[in-house]
GROMACS .gro file of C-alpha atoms in nm:
model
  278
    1UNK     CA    1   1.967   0.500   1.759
    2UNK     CA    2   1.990   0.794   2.025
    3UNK     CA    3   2.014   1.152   1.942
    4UNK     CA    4   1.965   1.253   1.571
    5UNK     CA    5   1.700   1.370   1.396
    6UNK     CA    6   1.383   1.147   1.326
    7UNK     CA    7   1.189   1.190   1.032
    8UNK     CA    8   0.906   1.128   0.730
    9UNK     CA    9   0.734   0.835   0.912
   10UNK     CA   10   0.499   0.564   0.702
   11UNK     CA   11   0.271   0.345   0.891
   12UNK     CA   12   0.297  -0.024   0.710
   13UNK     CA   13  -0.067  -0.102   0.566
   14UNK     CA   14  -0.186  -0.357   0.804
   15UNK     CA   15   0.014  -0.092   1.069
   16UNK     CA   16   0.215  -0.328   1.246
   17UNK     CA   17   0.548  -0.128   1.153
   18UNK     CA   18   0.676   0.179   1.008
   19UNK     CA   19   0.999   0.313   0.775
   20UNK     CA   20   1.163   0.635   0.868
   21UNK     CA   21   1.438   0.842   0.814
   22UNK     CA   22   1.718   0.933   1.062
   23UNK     CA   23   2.082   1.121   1.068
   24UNK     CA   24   2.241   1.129   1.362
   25UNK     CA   25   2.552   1.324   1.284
   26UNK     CA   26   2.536   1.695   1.176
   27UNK     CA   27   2.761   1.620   0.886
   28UNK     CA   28   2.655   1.298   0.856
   29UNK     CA   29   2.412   1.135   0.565
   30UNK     CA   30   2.007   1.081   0.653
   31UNK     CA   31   1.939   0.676   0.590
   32UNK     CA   32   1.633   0.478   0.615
   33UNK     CA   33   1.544   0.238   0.892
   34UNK     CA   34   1.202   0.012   1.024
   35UNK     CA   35   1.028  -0.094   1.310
   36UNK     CA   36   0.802  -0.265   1.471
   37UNK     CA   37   0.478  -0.013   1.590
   38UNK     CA   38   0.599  -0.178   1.930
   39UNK     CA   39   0.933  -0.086   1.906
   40UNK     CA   40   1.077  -0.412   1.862
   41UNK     CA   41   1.295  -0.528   1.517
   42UNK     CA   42   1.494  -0.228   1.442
   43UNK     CA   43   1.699  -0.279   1.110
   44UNK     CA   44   1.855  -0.008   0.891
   45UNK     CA   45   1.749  -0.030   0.494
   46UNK     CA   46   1.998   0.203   0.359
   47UNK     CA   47   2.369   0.261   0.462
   48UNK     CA   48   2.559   0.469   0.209
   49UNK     CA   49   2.851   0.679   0.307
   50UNK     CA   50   2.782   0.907   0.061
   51UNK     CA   51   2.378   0.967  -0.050
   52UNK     CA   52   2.134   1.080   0.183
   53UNK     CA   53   1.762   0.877   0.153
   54UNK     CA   54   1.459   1.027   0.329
   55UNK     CA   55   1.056   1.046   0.260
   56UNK     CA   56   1.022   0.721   0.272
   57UNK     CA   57   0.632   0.561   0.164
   58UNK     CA   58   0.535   0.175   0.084
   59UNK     CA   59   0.399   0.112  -0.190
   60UNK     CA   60   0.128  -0.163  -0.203
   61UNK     CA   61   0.335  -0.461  -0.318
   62UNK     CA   62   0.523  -0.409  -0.050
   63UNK     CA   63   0.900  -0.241  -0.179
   64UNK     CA   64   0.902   0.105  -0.098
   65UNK     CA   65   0.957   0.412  -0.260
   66UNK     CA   66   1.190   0.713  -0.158
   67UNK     CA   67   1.388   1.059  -0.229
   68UNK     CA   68   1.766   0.992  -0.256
   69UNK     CA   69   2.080   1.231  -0.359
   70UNK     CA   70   2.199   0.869  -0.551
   71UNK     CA   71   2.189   1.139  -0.922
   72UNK     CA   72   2.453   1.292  -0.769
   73UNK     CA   73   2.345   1.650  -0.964
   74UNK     CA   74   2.347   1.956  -0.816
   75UNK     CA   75   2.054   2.230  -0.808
   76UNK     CA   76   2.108   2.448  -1.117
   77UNK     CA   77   2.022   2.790  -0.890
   78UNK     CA   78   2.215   2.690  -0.557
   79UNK     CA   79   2.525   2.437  -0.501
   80UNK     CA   80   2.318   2.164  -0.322
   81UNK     CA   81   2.247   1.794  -0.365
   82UNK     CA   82   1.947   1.688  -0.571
   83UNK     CA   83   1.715   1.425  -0.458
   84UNK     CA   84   1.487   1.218  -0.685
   85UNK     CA   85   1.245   0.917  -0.630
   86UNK     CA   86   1.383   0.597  -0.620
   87UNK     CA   87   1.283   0.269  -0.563
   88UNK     CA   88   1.355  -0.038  -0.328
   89UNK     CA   89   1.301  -0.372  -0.238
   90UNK     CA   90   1.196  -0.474   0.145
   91UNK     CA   91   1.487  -0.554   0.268
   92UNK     CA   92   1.656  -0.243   0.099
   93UNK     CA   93   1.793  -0.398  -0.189
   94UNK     CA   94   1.770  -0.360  -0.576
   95UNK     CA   95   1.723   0.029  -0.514
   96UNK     CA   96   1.623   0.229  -0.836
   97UNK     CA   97   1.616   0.521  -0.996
   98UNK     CA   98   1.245   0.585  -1.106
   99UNK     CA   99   1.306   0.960  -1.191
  100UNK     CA  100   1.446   1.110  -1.501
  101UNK     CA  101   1.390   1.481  -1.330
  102UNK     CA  102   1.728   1.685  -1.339
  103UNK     CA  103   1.586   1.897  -0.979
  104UNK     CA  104   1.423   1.832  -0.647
  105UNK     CA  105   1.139   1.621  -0.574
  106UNK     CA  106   0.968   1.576  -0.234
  107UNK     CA  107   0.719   1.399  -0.017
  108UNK     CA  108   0.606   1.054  -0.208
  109UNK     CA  109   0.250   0.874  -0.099
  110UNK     CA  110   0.029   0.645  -0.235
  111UNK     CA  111  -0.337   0.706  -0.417
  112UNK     CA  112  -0.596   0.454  -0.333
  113UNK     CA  113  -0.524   0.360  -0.736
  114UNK     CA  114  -0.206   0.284  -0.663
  115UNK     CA  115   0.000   0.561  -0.849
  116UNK     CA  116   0.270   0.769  -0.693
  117UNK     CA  117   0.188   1.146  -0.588
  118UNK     CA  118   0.447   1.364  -0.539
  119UNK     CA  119   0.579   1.730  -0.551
  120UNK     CA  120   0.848   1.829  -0.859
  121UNK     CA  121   1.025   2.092  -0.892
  122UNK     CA  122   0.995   2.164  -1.273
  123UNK     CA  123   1.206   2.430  -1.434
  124UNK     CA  124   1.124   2.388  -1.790
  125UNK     CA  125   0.956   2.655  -1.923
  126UNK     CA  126   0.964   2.766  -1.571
  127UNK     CA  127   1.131   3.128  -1.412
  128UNK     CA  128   1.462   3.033  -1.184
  129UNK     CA  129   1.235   2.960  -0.891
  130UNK     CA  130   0.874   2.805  -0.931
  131UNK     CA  131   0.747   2.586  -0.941
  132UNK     CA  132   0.681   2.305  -0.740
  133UNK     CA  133   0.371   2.146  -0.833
  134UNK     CA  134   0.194   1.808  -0.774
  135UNK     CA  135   0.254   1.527  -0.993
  136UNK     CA  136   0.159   1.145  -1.005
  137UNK     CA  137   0.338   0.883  -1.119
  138UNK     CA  138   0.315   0.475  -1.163
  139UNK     CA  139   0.540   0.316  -0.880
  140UNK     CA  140   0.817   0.158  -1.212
  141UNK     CA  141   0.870   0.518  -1.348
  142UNK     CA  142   0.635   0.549  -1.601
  143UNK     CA  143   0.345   0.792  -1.691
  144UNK     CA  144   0.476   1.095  -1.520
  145UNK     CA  145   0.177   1.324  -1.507
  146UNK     CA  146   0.119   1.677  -1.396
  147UNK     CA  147  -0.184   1.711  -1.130
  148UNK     CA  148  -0.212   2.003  -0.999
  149UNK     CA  149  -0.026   2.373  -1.022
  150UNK     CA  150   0.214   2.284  -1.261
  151UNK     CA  151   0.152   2.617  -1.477
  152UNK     CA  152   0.029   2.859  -1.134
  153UNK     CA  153   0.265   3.104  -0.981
  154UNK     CA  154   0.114   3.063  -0.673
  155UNK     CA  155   0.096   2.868  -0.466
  156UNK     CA  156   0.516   2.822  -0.541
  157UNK     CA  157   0.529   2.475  -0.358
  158UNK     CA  158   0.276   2.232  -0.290
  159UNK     CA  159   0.438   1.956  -0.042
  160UNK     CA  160   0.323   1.702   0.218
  161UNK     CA  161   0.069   1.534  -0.041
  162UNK     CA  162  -0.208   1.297   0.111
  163UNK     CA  163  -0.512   1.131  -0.075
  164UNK     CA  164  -0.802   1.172   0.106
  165UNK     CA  165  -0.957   0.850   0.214
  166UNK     CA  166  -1.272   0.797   0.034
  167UNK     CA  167  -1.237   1.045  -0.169
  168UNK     CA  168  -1.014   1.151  -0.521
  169UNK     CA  169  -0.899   1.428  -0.327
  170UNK     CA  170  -0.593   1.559  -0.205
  171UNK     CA  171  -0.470   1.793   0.110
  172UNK     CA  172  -0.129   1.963   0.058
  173UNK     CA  173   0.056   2.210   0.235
  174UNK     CA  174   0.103   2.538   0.020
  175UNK     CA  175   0.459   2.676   0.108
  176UNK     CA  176   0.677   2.950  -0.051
  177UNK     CA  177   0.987   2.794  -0.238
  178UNK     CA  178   1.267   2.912  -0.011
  179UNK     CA  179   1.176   2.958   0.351
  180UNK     CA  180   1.055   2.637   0.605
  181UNK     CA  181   0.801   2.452   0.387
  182UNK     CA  182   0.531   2.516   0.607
  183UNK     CA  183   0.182   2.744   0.485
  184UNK     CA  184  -0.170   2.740   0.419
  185UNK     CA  185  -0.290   2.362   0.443
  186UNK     CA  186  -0.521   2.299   0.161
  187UNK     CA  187  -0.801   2.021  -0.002
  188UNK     CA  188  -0.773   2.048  -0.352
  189UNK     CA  189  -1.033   1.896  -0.580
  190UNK     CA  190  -0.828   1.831  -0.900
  191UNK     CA  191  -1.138   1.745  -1.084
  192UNK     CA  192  -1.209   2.141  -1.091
  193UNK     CA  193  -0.918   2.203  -1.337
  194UNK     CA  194  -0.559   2.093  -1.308
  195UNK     CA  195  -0.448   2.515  -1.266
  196UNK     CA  196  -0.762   2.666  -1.128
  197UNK     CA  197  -0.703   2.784  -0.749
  198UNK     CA  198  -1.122   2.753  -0.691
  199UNK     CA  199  -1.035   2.424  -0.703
  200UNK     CA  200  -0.843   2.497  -0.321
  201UNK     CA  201  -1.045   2.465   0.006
  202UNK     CA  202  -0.809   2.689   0.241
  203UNK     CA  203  -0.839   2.492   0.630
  204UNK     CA  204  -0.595   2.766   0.774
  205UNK     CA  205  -0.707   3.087   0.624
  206UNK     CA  206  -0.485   3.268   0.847
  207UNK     CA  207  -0.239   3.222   0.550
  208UNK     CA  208  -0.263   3.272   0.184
  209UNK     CA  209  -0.335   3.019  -0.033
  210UNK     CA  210  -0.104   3.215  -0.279
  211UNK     CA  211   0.224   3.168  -0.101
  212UNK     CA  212   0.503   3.263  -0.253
  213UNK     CA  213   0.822   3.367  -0.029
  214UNK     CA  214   1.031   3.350   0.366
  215UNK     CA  215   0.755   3.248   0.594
  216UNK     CA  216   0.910   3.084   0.863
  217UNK     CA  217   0.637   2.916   1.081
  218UNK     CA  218   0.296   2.796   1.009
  219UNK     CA  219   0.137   2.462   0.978
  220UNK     CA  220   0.237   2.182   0.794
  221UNK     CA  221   0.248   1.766   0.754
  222UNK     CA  222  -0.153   1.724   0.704
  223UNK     CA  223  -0.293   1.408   0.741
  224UNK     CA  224  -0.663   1.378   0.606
  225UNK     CA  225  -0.908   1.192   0.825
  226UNK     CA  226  -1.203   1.291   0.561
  227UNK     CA  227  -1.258   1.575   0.311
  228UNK     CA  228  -1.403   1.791   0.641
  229UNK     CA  229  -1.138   1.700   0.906
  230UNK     CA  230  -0.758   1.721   0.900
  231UNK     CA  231  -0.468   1.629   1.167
  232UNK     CA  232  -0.165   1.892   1.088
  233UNK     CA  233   0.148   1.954   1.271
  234UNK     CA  234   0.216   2.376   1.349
  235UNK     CA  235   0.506   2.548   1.471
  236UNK     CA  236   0.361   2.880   1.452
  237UNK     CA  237   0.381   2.897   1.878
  238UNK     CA  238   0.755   2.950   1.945
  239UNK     CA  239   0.844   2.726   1.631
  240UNK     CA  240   0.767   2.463   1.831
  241UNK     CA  241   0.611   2.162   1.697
  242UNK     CA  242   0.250   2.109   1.790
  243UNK     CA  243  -0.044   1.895   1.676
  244UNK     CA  244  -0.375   1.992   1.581
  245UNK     CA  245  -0.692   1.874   1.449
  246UNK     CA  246  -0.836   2.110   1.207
  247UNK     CA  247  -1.162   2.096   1.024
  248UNK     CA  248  -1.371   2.310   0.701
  249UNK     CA  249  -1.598   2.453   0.940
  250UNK     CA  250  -1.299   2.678   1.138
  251UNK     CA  251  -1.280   2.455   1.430
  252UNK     CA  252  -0.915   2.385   1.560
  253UNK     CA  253  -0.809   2.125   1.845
  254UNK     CA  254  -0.491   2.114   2.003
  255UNK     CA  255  -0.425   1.745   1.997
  256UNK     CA  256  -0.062   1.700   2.123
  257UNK     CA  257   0.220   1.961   2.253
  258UNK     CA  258   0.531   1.841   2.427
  259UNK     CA  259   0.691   2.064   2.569
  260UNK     CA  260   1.053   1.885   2.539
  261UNK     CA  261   0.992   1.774   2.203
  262UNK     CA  262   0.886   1.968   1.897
  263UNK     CA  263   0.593   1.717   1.741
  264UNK     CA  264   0.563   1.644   1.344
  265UNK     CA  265   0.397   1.410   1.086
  266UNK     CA  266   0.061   1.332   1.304
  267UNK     CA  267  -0.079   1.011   1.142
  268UNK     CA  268  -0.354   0.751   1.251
  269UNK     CA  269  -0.180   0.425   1.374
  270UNK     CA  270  -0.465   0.194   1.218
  271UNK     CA  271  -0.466  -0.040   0.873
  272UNK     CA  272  -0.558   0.133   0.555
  273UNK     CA  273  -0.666  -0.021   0.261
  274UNK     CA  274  -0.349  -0.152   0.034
  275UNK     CA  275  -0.437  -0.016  -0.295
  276UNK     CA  276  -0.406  -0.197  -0.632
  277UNK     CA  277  -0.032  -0.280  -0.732
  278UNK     CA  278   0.002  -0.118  -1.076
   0.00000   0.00000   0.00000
């Protein structure tokens, strides 16, 4: 595809290919594309003119879900596009709208039961700018649930949402809500209370678990090995991309630096378990 900007990688289950998200013009639209973990069978999913479609994930039967500008709405705060989940078939077809949310939402995965977590941006009841908190949801739009910091100031963002394998855990990067969505990368125990920060294990305590506005470098992209031992990306040298391995006890690893290429979205090219389809 040459030069453009790569992005939001997911590793297939069995890990024999991935979906990602690339733009290659400045002014151009971001569109979805997979291949082969050997770099063979390239084939763009999504080729709109006009919406931009990015953080992809699969979901277990196979379709995958997605953010997309398709609602065509703008934010109600700032004249930008607003993108929503969405829905779509393997071979990019029958795309759908599984979102009835009128702002942002970011960064869909997959639990190991098979519902959708993400991050919305919720402004009823809410001030102008928080919050956005974790929520799940099933993979044909239904049950929308809050999870996690959907009535806390702070942190104001919670992106980058992982379930922790083997456990009903989740890590999280906790950003401020205008700035680079990078921060304090935290395990959060949701069985503690759905609004109770004790219920945050802080791996970077360099920064605040309370987060709130402008940071501009710090880690982000965390991608749980176990509930002890994280890979994260951090631009905090130079805002250049780095990886790390980071774990509870305050042990840090540099992993990966390249010094051409900033590095983001570490993940573990190896099968996972598919969880149920719901």
């Amino acid at each position: 595809l040459g030069e453009g900007v790569y992005r939001d990688p997911d590793l297939f289950w069995d890990a024999g290919k991935l979906v990602f998200a690339f733009k290659g013009e400045p002014t151009g639209v971001t569109s979805l594309y997979e291949v082969g973990i050997d770099g063979r069978g390239l084939r763009r999913l999504t080729a709109s003119e006009t919406f931009s479609d990015f953080q992809p994930s699969y979901l277990p039967d196979g379709r995958i879900t997605f953010i997309s500008t398709r609602p065509r709405a703008l934010v109600p705060c700032f004249n930008s596009g607003v993108g929503t989940l969405h829905t779509m078939n393997p071979d990019g077809k029958q795309i759908r709208s599984i979102s009835a949310n009128n702002v942002n939402e970011f960064d869909p995965s997959i639990l190991p039961d098979g519902r959708i977590i993400y991050s919305r941006w919720e402004y009823v009841d809410k001030t102008a700018l928080y919050m956005q908190s974790l929520w799940t949801m099933s993979p044909d739009g239904r049950m929308e649930e809050a999870l996690f910091a959907n009535n806390l100031p702070k942190p104001t963002a919670l992106l980058d949402a992982r379930a922790v394998p083997g456990s009903h855990q989740v890590v999280a990067s906790l950003t401020p809500h205008n700035g680079q969505p990078v921060g304090a990368i935290g395990l959060i125990d949701t069985a503690r209370g759905k609004n109770d920060l004790a219920a945050v294990f802080n791996f970077t305590p360099e920064y605040p678990v309370e987060m709130d506005q402008g940071l501009r470098v710090g880690p982000c992209d965390p991608w749980p090995l176990s509930e002890d031992d994280v890979l994260m990306s951090n631009n905090a040298i130079g805002q250049h991309g780095i990886i790390e391995l980071v774990d509870r006890f305050g042990h840090r690893e540099l992993v990966h630096c390249d010094p051409a290429i900033s590095c983001y979205a570490p993940m573990l090219v190896k099968p996972r378990p598919r969880p149920p389809v719901v």
